[in-house]
GROMACS .gro file of C-alpha atoms in nm:
model
  150
    1UNK     CA    1   0.889   7.399   0.386
    2UNK     CA    2   0.677   7.104   0.363
    3UNK     CA    3   0.776   6.827   0.564
    4UNK     CA    4   0.808   6.450   0.394
    5UNK     CA    5   0.527   6.196   0.516
    6UNK     CA    6   0.622   6.042   0.797
    7UNK     CA    7   0.740   5.654   0.780
    8UNK     CA    8   0.417   5.525   0.964
    9UNK     CA    9   0.173   5.712   0.697
   10UNK     CA   10   0.385   5.529   0.405
   11UNK     CA   11   0.403   5.176   0.591
   12UNK     CA   12  -0.002   5.249   0.602
   13UNK     CA   13  -0.017   5.314   0.280
   14UNK     CA   14   0.160   5.034   0.090
   15UNK     CA   15  -0.029   4.798   0.343
   16UNK     CA   16  -0.349   4.911   0.235
   17UNK     CA   17  -0.227   4.903  -0.127
   18UNK     CA   18  -0.159   4.556  -0.080
   19UNK     CA   19  -0.456   4.469   0.103
   20UNK     CA   20  -0.684   4.637  -0.155
   21UNK     CA   21  -0.507   4.423  -0.479
   22UNK     CA   22  -0.545   4.114  -0.320
   23UNK     CA   23  -0.904   4.174  -0.294
   24UNK     CA   24  -0.950   4.308  -0.605
   25UNK     CA   25  -0.785   3.934  -0.763
   26UNK     CA   26  -0.982   3.743  -0.533
   27UNK     CA   27  -1.269   3.965  -0.647
   28UNK     CA   28  -1.163   3.907  -1.032
   29UNK     CA   29  -1.099   3.505  -0.987
   30UNK     CA   30  -1.432   3.455  -0.843
   31UNK     CA   31  -1.650   3.668  -1.087
   32UNK     CA   32  -1.485   3.505  -1.390
   33UNK     CA   33  -1.462   3.151  -1.223
   34UNK     CA   34  -1.100   3.121  -1.328
   35UNK     CA   35  -0.848   2.918  -1.138
   36UNK     CA   36  -0.592   3.142  -1.366
   37UNK     CA   37  -0.505   3.335  -1.061
   38UNK     CA   38  -0.482   3.087  -0.798
   39UNK     CA   39  -0.433   3.098  -0.505
   40UNK     CA   40  -0.618   3.446  -0.548
   41UNK     CA   41  -0.873   3.290  -0.715
   42UNK     CA   42  -1.140   2.980  -0.694
   43UNK     CA   43  -1.001   2.631  -0.709
   44UNK     CA   44  -1.319   2.427  -0.834
   45UNK     CA   45  -1.242   2.100  -0.687
   46UNK     CA   46  -1.267   2.200  -0.341
   47UNK     CA   47  -1.594   2.462  -0.372
   48UNK     CA   48  -1.860   2.201  -0.354
   49UNK     CA   49  -1.921   1.872  -0.151
   50UNK     CA   50  -2.028   1.523  -0.293
   51UNK     CA   51  -2.396   1.398  -0.244
   52UNK     CA   52  -2.358   1.097   0.036
   53UNK     CA   53  -2.624   0.927  -0.220
   54UNK     CA   54  -2.459   1.061  -0.545
   55UNK     CA   55  -2.176   0.945  -0.751
   56UNK     CA   56  -1.799   0.992  -0.752
   57UNK     CA   57  -1.661   1.035  -1.133
   58UNK     CA   58  -1.301   0.995  -1.191
   59UNK     CA   59  -1.151   1.083  -1.493
   60UNK     CA   60  -0.903   0.848  -1.619
   61UNK     CA   61  -0.655   0.784  -1.922
   62UNK     CA   62  -0.579   0.434  -2.074
   63UNK     CA   63  -0.296   0.364  -2.350
   64UNK     CA   64  -0.333   0.089  -2.615
   65UNK     CA   65  -0.093  -0.052  -2.793
   66UNK     CA   66  -0.143  -0.313  -3.060
   67UNK     CA   67  -0.149  -0.694  -2.918
   68UNK     CA   68  -0.155  -0.568  -2.528
   69UNK     CA   69  -0.414  -0.533  -2.282
   70UNK     CA   70  -0.527  -0.131  -2.217
   71UNK     CA   71  -0.314   0.024  -1.944
   72UNK     CA   72  -0.379   0.272  -1.701
   73UNK     CA   73  -0.170   0.633  -1.764
   74UNK     CA   74  -0.143   0.891  -1.462
   75UNK     CA   75  -0.225   1.217  -1.562
   76UNK     CA   76   0.068   1.447  -1.449
   77UNK     CA   77   0.381   1.663  -1.571
   78UNK     CA   78   0.592   1.322  -1.575
   79UNK     CA   79   0.331   1.160  -1.757
   80UNK     CA   80   0.155   1.333  -2.006
   81UNK     CA   81   0.269   1.699  -1.937
   82UNK     CA   82  -0.083   1.790  -1.795
   83UNK     CA   83  -0.285   1.742  -1.488
   84UNK     CA   84  -0.632   1.582  -1.431
   85UNK     CA   85  -0.820   1.904  -1.331
   86UNK     CA   86  -0.702   2.044  -1.639
   87UNK     CA   87  -0.838   1.790  -1.841
   88UNK     CA   88  -1.163   1.766  -1.685
   89UNK     CA   89  -1.180   2.144  -1.722
   90UNK     CA   90  -1.159   2.102  -2.104
   91UNK     CA   91  -1.355   1.846  -2.132
   92UNK     CA   92  -1.618   1.969  -2.380
   93UNK     CA   93  -1.354   2.085  -2.616
   94UNK     CA   94  -1.178   1.725  -2.588
   95UNK     CA   95  -1.526   1.553  -2.685
   96UNK     CA   96  -1.588   1.780  -2.963
   97UNK     CA   97  -1.250   1.741  -3.061
   98UNK     CA   98  -1.050   1.390  -2.976
   99UNK     CA   99  -0.754   1.521  -3.146
  100UNK     CA  100  -0.668   1.745  -2.818
  101UNK     CA  101  -0.573   1.419  -2.699
  102UNK     CA  102  -0.260   1.396  -2.936
  103UNK     CA  103  -0.046   1.627  -2.764
  104UNK     CA  104  -0.093   1.401  -2.428
  105UNK     CA  105  -0.030   1.061  -2.656
  106UNK     CA  106   0.292   1.233  -2.773
  107UNK     CA  107   0.403   1.325  -2.430
  108UNK     CA  108   0.374   0.999  -2.293
  109UNK     CA  109   0.541   0.857  -2.601
  110UNK     CA  110   0.831   1.093  -2.571
  111UNK     CA  111   0.888   1.003  -2.185
  112UNK     CA  112   0.866   0.609  -2.286
  113UNK     CA  113   1.112   0.598  -2.590
  114UNK     CA  114   1.197   0.218  -2.470
  115UNK     CA  115   0.801   0.115  -2.570
  116UNK     CA  116   0.608   0.126  -2.869
  117UNK     CA  117   0.415   0.407  -2.960
  118UNK     CA  118   0.064   0.436  -2.848
  119UNK     CA  119  -0.189   0.327  -3.121
  120UNK     CA  120  -0.476   0.503  -2.910
  121UNK     CA  121  -0.563   0.703  -2.617
  122UNK     CA  122  -0.863   0.660  -2.450
  123UNK     CA  123  -0.975   0.950  -2.212
  124UNK     CA  124  -1.242   0.714  -1.961
  125UNK     CA  125  -1.390   0.765  -1.635
  126UNK     CA  126  -1.479   0.548  -1.355
  127UNK     CA  127  -1.758   0.592  -1.197
  128UNK     CA  128  -1.849   0.501  -0.827
  129UNK     CA  129  -2.228   0.489  -0.696
  130UNK     CA  130  -2.233   0.612  -0.312
  131UNK     CA  131  -2.501   0.518  -0.092
  132UNK     CA  132  -2.500   0.689   0.298
  133UNK     CA  133  -2.147   0.827   0.142
  134UNK     CA  134  -1.987   0.489   0.076
  135UNK     CA  135  -1.927   0.308  -0.191
  136UNK     CA  136  -2.188   0.070  -0.348
  137UNK     CA  137  -2.173  -0.201  -0.606
  138UNK     CA  138  -1.922  -0.191  -0.901
  139UNK     CA  139  -1.715   0.041  -1.028
  140UNK     CA  140  -1.887   0.153  -1.361
  141UNK     CA  141  -1.611   0.233  -1.656
  142UNK     CA  142  -1.731   0.475  -1.928
  143UNK     CA  143  -1.498   0.571  -2.238
  144UNK     CA  144  -1.582   0.942  -2.311
  145UNK     CA  145  -1.368   0.979  -2.610
  146UNK     CA  146  -1.085   0.791  -2.793
  147UNK     CA  147  -0.765   0.939  -2.991
  148UNK     CA  148  -0.656   0.685  -3.277
  149UNK     CA  149  -0.294   0.781  -3.381
  150UNK     CA  150  -0.276   0.819  -3.775
   0.00000   0.00000   0.00000
């Protein structure tokens, strides 16, 4: 009569399988450059440093209402329903189709019913030049794309 595998062999087998599965997920995330499997994949914003004599680009949102000055809108689930990194990862698509900003404006308006709806939403960048790793000169404001309410 065959004997059942020992507990030690079963323990070793499931642990080996778990390690192989984790390595497989890390490989898939790394090879596809996808953050979808995080924390078992790459997280791009931490994967490289900034040139000490380069630029720091900070993507931003500004809301516009008739008769009011532009105002900053924070990224996040509590504000526009999306994080800044997700917008930055889709920047080429948003530039090609500014209508992709419409859901962000709608979410902001939904969360602020006591205020007038947005007339426009501007996806912008604030660029800071560095020299020797410290900020040098003023901040440059660049309007990347603008969504206008219909």
